[in-house]
mmCIF file of C-alpha atoms in Angstrom:
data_model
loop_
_atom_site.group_PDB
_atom_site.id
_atom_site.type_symbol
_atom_site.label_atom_id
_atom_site.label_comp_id
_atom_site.label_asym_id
_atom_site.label_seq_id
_atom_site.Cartn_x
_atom_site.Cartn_y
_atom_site.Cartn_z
ATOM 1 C CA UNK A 1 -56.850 19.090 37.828
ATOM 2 C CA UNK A 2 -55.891 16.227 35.987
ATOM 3 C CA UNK A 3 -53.345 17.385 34.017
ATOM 4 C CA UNK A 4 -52.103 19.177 37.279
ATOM 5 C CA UNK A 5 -52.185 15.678 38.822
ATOM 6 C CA UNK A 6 -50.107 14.270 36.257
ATOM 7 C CA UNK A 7 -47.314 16.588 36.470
ATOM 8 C CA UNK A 8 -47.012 16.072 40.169
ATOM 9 C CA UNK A 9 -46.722 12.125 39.556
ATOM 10 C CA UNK A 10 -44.091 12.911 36.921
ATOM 11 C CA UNK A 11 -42.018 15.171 39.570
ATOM 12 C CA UNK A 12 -42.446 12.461 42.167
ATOM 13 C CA UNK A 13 -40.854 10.060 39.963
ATOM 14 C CA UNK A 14 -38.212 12.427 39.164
ATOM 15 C CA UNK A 15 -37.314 12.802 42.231
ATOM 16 C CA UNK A 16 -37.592 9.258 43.263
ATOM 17 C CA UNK A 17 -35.006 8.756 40.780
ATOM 18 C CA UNK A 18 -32.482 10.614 42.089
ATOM 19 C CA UNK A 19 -32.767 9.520 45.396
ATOM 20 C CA UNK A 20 -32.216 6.272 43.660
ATOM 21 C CA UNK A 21 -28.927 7.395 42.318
ATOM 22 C CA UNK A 22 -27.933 9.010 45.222
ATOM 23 C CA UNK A 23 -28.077 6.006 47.290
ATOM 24 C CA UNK A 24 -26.590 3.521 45.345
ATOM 25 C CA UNK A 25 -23.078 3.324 47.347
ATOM 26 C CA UNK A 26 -20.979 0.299 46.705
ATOM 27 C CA UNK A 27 -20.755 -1.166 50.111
ATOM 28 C CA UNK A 28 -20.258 -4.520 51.411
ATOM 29 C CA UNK A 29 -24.138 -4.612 51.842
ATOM 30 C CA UNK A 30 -24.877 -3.144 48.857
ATOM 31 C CA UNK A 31 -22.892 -5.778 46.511
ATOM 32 C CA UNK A 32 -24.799 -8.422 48.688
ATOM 33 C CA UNK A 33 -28.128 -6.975 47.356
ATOM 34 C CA UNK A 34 -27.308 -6.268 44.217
ATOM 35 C CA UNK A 35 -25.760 -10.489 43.710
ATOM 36 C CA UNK A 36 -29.213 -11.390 45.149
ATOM 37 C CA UNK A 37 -31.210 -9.182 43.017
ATOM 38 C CA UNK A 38 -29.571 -10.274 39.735
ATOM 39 C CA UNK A 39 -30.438 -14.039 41.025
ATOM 40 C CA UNK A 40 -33.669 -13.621 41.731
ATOM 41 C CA UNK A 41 -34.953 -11.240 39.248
ATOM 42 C CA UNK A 42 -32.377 -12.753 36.424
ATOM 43 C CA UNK A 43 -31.616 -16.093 36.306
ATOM 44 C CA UNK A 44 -35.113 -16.810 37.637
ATOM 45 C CA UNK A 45 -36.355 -14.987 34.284
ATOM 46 C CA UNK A 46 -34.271 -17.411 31.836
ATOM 47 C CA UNK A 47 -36.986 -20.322 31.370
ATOM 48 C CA UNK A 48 -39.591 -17.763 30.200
ATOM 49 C CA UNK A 49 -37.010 -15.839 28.242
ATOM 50 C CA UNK A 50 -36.275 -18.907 26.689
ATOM 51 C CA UNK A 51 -39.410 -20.234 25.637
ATOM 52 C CA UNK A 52 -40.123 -16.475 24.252
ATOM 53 C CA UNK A 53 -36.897 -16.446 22.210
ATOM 54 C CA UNK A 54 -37.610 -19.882 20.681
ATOM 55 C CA UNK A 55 -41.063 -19.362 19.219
ATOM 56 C CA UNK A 56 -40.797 -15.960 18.263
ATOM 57 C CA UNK A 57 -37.861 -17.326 15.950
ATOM 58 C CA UNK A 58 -40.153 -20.080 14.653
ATOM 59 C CA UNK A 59 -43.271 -17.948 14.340
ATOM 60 C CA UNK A 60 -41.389 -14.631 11.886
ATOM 61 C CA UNK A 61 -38.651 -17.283 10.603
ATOM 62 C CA UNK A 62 -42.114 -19.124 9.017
ATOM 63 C CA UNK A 63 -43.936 -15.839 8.588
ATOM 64 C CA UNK A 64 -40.868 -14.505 6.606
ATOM 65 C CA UNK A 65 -40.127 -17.381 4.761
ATOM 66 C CA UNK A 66 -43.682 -17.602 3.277
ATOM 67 C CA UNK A 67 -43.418 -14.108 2.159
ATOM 68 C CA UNK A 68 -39.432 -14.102 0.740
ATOM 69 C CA UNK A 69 -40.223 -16.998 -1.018
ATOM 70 C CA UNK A 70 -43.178 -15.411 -3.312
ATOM 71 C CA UNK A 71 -40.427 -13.026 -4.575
ATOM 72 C CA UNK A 72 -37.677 -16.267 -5.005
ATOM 73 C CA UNK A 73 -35.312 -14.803 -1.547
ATOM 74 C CA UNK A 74 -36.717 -17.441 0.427
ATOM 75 C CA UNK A 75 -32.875 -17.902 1.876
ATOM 76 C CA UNK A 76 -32.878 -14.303 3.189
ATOM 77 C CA UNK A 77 -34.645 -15.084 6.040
ATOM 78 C CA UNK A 78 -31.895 -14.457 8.161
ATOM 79 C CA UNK A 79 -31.200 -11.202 7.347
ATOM 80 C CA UNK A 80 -34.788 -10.333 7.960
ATOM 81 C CA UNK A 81 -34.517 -12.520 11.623
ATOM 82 C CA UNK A 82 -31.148 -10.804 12.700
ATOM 83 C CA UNK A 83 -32.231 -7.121 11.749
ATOM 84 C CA UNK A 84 -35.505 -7.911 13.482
ATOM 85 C CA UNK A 85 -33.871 -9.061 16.349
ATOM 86 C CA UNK A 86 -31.553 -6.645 17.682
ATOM 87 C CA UNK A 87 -32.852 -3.547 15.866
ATOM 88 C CA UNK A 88 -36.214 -4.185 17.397
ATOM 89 C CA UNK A 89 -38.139 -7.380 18.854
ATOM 90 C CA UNK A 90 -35.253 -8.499 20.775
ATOM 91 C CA UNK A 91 -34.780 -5.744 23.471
ATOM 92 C CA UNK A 92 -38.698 -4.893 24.042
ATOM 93 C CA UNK A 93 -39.994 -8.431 23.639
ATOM 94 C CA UNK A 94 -37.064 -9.201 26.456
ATOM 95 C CA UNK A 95 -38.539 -6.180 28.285
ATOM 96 C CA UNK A 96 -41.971 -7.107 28.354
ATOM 97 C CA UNK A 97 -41.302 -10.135 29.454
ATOM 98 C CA UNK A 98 -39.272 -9.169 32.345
ATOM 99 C CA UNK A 99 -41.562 -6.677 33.350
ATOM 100 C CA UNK A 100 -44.243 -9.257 33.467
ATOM 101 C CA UNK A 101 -41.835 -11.560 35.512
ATOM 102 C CA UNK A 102 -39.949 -9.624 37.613
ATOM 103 C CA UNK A 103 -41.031 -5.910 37.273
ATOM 104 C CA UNK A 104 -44.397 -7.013 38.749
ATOM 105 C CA UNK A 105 -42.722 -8.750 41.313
ATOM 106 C CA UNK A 106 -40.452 -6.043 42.215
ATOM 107 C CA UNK A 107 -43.439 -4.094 42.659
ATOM 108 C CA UNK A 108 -45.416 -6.656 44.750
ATOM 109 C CA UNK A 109 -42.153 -6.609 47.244
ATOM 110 C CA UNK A 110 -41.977 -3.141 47.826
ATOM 111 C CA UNK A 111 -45.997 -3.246 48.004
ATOM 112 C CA UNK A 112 -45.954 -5.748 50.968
ATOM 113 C CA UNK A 113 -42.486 -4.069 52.715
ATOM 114 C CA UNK A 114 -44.779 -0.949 52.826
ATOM 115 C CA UNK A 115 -47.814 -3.038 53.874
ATOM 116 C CA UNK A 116 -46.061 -4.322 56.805
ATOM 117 C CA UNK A 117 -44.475 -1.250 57.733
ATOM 118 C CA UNK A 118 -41.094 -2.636 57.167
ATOM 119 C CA UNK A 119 -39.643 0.866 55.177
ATOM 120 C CA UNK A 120 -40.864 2.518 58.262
ATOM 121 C CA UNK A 121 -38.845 0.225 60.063
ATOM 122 C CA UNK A 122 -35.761 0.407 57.628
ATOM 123 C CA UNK A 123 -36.091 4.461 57.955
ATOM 124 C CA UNK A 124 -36.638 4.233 62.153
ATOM 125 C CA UNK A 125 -33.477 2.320 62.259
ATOM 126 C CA UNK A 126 -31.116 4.595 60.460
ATOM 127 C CA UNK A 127 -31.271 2.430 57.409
ATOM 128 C CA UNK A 128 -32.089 4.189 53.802
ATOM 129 C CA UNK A 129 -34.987 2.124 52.750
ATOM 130 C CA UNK A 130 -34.127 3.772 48.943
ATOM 131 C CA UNK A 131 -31.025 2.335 48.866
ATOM 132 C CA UNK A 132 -31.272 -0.570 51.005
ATOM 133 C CA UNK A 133 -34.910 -1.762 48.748
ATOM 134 C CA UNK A 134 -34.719 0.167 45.879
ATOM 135 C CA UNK A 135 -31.140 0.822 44.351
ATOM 136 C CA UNK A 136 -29.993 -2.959 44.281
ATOM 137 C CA UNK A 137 -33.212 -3.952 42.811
ATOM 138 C CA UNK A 138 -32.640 -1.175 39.716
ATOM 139 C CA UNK A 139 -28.817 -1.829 39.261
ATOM 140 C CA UNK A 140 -29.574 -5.750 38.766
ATOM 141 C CA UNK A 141 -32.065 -4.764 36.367
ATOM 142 C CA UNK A 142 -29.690 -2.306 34.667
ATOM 143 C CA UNK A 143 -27.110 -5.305 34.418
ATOM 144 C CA UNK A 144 -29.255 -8.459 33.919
ATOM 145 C CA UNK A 145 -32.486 -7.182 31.070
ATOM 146 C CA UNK A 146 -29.475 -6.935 28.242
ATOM 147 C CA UNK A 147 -27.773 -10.019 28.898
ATOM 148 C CA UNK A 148 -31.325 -11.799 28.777
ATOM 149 C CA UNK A 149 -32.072 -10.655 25.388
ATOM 150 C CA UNK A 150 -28.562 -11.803 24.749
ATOM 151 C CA UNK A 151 -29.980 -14.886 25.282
ATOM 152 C CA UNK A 152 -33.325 -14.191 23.852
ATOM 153 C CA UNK A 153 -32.191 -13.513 20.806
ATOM 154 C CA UNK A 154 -29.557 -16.510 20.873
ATOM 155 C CA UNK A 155 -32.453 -18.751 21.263
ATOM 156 C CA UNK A 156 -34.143 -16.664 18.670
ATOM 157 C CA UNK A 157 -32.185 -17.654 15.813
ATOM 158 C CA UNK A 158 -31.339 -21.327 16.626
ATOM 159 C CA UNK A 159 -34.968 -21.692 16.375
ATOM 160 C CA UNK A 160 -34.821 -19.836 13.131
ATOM 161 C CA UNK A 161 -31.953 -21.772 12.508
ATOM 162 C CA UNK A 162 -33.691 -25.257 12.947
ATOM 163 C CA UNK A 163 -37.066 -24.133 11.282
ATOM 164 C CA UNK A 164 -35.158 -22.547 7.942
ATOM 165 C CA UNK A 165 -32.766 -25.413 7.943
ATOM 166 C CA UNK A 166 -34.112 -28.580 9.033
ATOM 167 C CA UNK A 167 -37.517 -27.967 7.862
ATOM 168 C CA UNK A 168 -38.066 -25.745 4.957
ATOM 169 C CA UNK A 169 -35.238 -26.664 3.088
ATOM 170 C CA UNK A 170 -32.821 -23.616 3.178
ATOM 171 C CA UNK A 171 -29.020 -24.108 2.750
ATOM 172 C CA UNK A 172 -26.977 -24.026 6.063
ATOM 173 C CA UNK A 173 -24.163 -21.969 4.816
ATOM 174 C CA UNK A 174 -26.022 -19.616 3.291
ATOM 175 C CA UNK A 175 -28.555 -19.017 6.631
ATOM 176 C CA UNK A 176 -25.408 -18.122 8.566
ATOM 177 C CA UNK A 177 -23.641 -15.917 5.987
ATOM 178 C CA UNK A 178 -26.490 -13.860 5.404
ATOM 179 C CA UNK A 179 -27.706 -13.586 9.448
ATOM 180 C CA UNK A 180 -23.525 -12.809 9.227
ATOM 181 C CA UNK A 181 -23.238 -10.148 7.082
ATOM 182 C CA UNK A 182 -26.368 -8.437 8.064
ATOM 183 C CA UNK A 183 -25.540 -7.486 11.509
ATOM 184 C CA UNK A 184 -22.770 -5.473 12.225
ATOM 185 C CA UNK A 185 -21.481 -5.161 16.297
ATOM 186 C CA UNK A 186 -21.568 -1.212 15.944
ATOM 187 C CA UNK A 187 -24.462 -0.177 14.443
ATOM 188 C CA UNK A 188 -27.057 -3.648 15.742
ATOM 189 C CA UNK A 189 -25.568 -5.015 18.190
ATOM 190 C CA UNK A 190 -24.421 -2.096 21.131
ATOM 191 C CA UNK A 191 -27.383 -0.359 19.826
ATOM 192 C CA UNK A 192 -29.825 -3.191 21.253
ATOM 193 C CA UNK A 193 -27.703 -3.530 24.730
ATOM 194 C CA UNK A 194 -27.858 0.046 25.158
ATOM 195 C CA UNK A 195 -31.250 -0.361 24.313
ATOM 196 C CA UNK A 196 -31.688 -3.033 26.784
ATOM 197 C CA UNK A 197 -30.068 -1.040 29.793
ATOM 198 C CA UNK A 198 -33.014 1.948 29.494
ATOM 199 C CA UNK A 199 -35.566 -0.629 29.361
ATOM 200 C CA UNK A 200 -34.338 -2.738 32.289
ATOM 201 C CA UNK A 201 -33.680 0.637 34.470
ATOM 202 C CA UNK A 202 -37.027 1.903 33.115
ATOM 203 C CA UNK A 203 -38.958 -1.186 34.375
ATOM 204 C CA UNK A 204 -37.174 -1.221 37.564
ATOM 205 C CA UNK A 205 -37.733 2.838 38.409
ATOM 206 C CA UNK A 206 -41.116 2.269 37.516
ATOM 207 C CA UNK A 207 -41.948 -0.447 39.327
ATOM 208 C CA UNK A 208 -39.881 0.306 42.440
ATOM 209 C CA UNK A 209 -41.997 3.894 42.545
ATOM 210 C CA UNK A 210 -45.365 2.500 42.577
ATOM 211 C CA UNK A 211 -44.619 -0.499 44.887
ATOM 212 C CA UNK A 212 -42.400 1.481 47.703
ATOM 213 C CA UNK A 213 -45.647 4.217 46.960
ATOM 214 C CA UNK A 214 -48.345 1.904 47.357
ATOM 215 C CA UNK A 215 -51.452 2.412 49.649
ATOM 216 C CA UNK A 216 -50.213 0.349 52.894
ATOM 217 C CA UNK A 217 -52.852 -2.369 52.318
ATOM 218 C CA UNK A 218 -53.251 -5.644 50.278
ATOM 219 C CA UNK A 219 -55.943 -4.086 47.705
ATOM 220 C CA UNK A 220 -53.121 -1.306 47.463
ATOM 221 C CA UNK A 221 -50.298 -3.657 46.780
ATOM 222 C CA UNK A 222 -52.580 -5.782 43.995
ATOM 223 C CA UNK A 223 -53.299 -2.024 42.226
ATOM 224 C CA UNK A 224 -49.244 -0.862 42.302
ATOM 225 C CA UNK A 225 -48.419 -4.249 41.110
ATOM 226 C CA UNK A 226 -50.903 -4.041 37.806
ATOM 227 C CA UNK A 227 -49.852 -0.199 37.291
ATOM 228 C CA UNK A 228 -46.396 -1.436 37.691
ATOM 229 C CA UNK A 229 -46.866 -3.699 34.688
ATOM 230 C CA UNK A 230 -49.205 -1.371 32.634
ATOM 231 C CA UNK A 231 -47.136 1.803 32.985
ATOM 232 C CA UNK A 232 -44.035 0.150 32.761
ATOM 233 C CA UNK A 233 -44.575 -1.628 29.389
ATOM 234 C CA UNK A 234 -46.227 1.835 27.872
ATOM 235 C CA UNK A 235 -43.122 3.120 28.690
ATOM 236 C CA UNK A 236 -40.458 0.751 26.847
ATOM 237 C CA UNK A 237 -42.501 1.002 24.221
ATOM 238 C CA UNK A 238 -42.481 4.801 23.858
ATOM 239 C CA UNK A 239 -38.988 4.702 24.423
ATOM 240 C CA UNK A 240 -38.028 2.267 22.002
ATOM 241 C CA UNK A 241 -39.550 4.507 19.231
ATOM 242 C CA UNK A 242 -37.456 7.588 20.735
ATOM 243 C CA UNK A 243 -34.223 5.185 20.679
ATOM 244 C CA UNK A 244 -34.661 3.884 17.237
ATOM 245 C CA UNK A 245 -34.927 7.174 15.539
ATOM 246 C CA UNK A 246 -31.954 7.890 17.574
ATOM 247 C CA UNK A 247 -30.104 4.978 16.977
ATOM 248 C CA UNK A 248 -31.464 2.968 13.720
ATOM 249 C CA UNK A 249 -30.430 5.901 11.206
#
């Protein structure tokens, strides 16, 4: 029954999807959204992205040090840092946190707008609630979770930058020539954007599904707002192992 259950859920999704696709139009009212969505679920994300980026570049550019320097490559750290970043803890550290920040509180919106019967209202009025709630909220997503790690991982190696440099001694050229020639655009860079992109729409779908789904009460719009966040963070990371084997060859 279980197992039954599960494959149901999966088909709803599905389906959900689609509809998703199928009603993103680009109209007038739609661009409106969408500019709205990318503020609020975007910029508003920077100061946390920020403060992520900068002390996970401090925390592996100390870790790594320690460990490069038993084996005298102390001034490869930024090889290890810029691999690290965009291959892998860039895009689903960038993801987690925006599914914390703003996949939770897509969730929580569509939780309430169901609470307060204001889909039914959307849907009574000729308006498609999937494209008027849903679609803007997934495009911004789409758009906005790679340009954030982007800046995560900007952040990421000026900390790296100021903890190899200024504190432990390495030399300045040779931080930037090695963090230089160890990432190439092709196979590091459009690799973690694309990455980015699935994670982003991931968190949104997911999120967007259990809130517009919720039970029409306050308890129900607490529990779709923690699945939300628990399913949608399984998720990015089972993808991100299916993308790097994919990708990272």
């Amino acid at each position: 029954m279980a197992l039954a259950d599960t494959f149901r859920g999966i088909g709803r999704a599905g389906l959900f999807s689609l509809a998703v696709f199928r009603a993103s139009k680009p109209t007038a009212d739609f661009w409106q959204e969408l500019t709205r969505e990318i503020y609020k679920i975007g910029a508003r994300t920077l100061p946390i992205i920020a403060v992520g980026g900068a002390f996970v570049g401090l925390s592996i550019t100390l870790l790594g040090f320690r460990s490069l320097q038993t084996y005298g490559a102390g001034n490869q750290i930024s090889f290890l840092i810029g691999l690290g970043m965009y291959r892998e803890l860039g895009p689903v550290l960038t993801a987690l946190l925006f599914i914390g920040r703003a996949g939770s509180s897509i969730a929580a919106e569509l939780g309430l707008m169901r609470a307060t019967d204001q889909i039914t209202a959307l849907g009574l009025m000729g308006i498609d609630p999937v494209g008027k709630a849903v679609a803007p909220r997934f495009w911004a997503a789409v758009i906005t979770v790679p340009l954030l790690t982007a800046f995560f991982c900007s952040l990421a190696f000026t900390a790296s930058w100021f903890q190899g440099v200024q504190v432990l001694g390495i030399d300045n050229g040779a931080f930037w020539q090695v963090l230089k020639d160890a990432v190439d655009f092709r196979d590091d860079f459009l690799p973690a954007f694309l990455k980015s992109a699935v994670f982003g729409g991931t968190a949104a779908l997911v999120a967007s599904y259990v809130g517009y789904h919720a039970e029409p009460t306050i308890e129900g719009t607490s529990v779709a707002t923690t699945r939300a966040v628990v399913n949608a963070s399984l998720l990015v990371l089972m993808f991100n192992f299916v993308l790097s084997a994919f990708l990272f060859r």
